[in-house]
């Protein structure tokens, strides 16, 4: 009898523990994602990323100019600061280049997605596959 009580108690505790650790609202994660075929949103994302990279790039270029214009103010840390800023410039130039490329790709795909489908190509594909035309009144 005691064993049955302990078994029930342990199973209830384990169920309570598992239920309390479970994720309650997985929809929060789904709301922040961008759909793969939403090219306008992806274009905006990459353009924003490029703008942020551009601003950080300009800040690092100003730091290098300041270090070179007034090396006596920075002392031994000036060389480290210039080296670090140069590395950041290379990194953010790469990010800027990639972001602009992807923004352009998604801009083109968005334009293509908005254009109507060429029906003759669809009819030719259907004919090649051996099915009927999408337009029942037309003959191929």
Short mmCIF file of C-alpha atoms in Angstrom, two decimals, residues 9-119:
data_model
loop_
_atom_site.label_atom_id
_atom_site.label_comp_id
_atom_site.label_asym_id
_atom_site.label_seq_id
_atom_site.Cartn_x
_atom_site.Cartn_y
_atom_site.Cartn_z
CA UNK A 9 3.23 10.71 -5.43
CA UNK A 10 6.40 10.38 -7.53
CA UNK A 11 4.44 10.26 -10.78
CA UNK A 12 2.45 13.37 -9.80
CA UNK A 13 5.62 15.25 -8.85
CA UNK A 14 7.36 14.30 -12.08
CA UNK A 15 4.32 15.37 -14.11
CA UNK A 16 4.21 18.70 -12.26
CA UNK A 17 7.91 19.25 -12.87
CA UNK A 18 7.62 18.46 -16.57
CA UNK A 19 4.57 20.67 -16.97
CA UNK A 20 6.26 23.60 -15.25
CA UNK A 21 9.32 23.35 -17.53
CA UNK A 22 7.32 23.21 -20.75
CA UNK A 23 7.30 26.22 -23.06
CA UNK A 24 3.92 27.88 -22.83
CA UNK A 25 3.81 30.13 -25.91
CA UNK A 26 5.90 29.05 -28.90
CA UNK A 27 4.17 31.66 -31.08
CA UNK A 28 6.53 34.37 -29.80
CA UNK A 29 9.41 32.83 -31.73
CA UNK A 30 7.34 32.40 -34.89
CA UNK A 31 6.34 36.07 -34.93
CA UNK A 32 9.92 37.32 -35.25
CA UNK A 33 10.85 35.18 -38.25
CA UNK A 34 10.80 36.42 -41.83
CA UNK A 35 9.25 34.10 -44.38
CA UNK A 36 11.63 32.90 -47.09
CA UNK A 37 9.41 34.18 -49.88
CA UNK A 38 8.85 37.63 -48.32
CA UNK A 39 11.48 39.34 -50.43
CA UNK A 40 10.39 42.87 -49.50
CA UNK A 41 10.99 42.18 -45.81
CA UNK A 42 14.32 40.49 -46.55
CA UNK A 43 15.37 43.44 -48.73
CA UNK A 44 14.49 45.84 -45.91
CA UNK A 45 16.40 43.69 -43.42
CA UNK A 46 19.57 43.67 -45.53
CA UNK A 47 19.31 47.40 -46.26
CA UNK A 48 19.02 48.13 -42.53
CA UNK A 49 21.99 45.87 -41.86
CA UNK A 50 23.98 47.73 -44.54
CA UNK A 51 23.07 51.11 -43.02
CA UNK A 52 24.19 49.97 -39.57
CA UNK A 53 27.45 48.61 -40.99
CA UNK A 54 28.02 51.91 -42.83
CA UNK A 55 27.59 53.96 -39.64
CA UNK A 56 29.97 51.72 -37.67
CA UNK A 57 32.42 51.84 -40.57
CA UNK A 58 32.40 55.65 -40.53
CA UNK A 59 32.97 55.71 -36.74
CA UNK A 60 36.00 53.45 -37.08
CA UNK A 61 37.41 55.56 -39.91
CA UNK A 62 37.08 58.66 -37.73
CA UNK A 63 38.90 56.88 -34.91
CA UNK A 64 41.82 56.07 -37.21
CA UNK A 65 41.92 59.65 -38.53
CA UNK A 66 41.95 60.98 -34.97
CA UNK A 67 44.71 58.58 -33.91
CA UNK A 68 46.85 59.56 -36.89
CA UNK A 69 46.19 63.29 -36.45
CA UNK A 70 46.99 63.31 -32.71
CA UNK A 71 49.23 60.32 -31.88
CA UNK A 72 50.66 62.06 -28.81
CA UNK A 73 47.24 61.97 -27.10
CA UNK A 74 46.86 58.20 -27.31
CA UNK A 75 50.31 57.00 -26.32
CA UNK A 76 50.99 53.26 -26.50
CA UNK A 77 47.28 52.42 -26.73
CA UNK A 78 47.05 54.39 -29.98
CA UNK A 79 48.65 51.58 -31.99
CA UNK A 80 46.26 49.04 -30.48
CA UNK A 81 43.31 51.32 -31.17
CA UNK A 82 44.36 51.82 -34.80
CA UNK A 83 44.90 48.09 -35.27
CA UNK A 84 41.53 47.26 -33.74
CA UNK A 85 39.78 49.92 -35.82
CA UNK A 86 41.46 48.66 -39.00
CA UNK A 87 40.23 45.14 -38.28
CA UNK A 88 36.72 46.50 -37.66
CA UNK A 89 36.86 48.42 -40.93
CA UNK A 90 37.72 45.26 -42.86
CA UNK A 91 34.96 43.34 -41.09
CA UNK A 92 32.26 45.96 -41.66
CA UNK A 93 33.28 46.58 -45.27
CA UNK A 94 32.69 42.88 -45.88
CA UNK A 95 29.32 42.99 -44.08
CA UNK A 96 28.35 46.11 -46.04
CA UNK A 97 29.27 44.52 -49.37
CA UNK A 98 27.37 41.29 -48.60
CA UNK A 99 24.31 43.13 -47.27
CA UNK A 100 24.07 45.35 -50.33
CA UNK A 101 24.43 42.28 -52.57
CA UNK A 102 21.64 40.39 -50.78
CA UNK A 103 19.41 43.48 -50.69
CA UNK A 104 19.82 43.77 -54.47
CA UNK A 105 19.07 40.06 -54.96
CA UNK A 106 15.88 40.28 -52.91
CA UNK A 107 14.85 43.51 -54.65
CA UNK A 108 15.10 41.69 -58.00
CA UNK A 109 13.22 38.65 -56.68
CA UNK A 110 10.49 40.88 -55.29
CA UNK A 111 10.05 42.48 -58.71
CA UNK A 112 9.98 39.04 -60.37
CA UNK A 113 7.47 37.79 -57.81
CA UNK A 114 5.11 40.68 -58.58
CA UNK A 115 5.17 40.09 -62.34
CA UNK A 116 2.41 37.92 -63.86
CA UNK A 117 3.33 34.43 -65.00
CA UNK A 118 3.86 33.94 -68.71
CA UNK A 119 1.00 31.59 -69.57
#
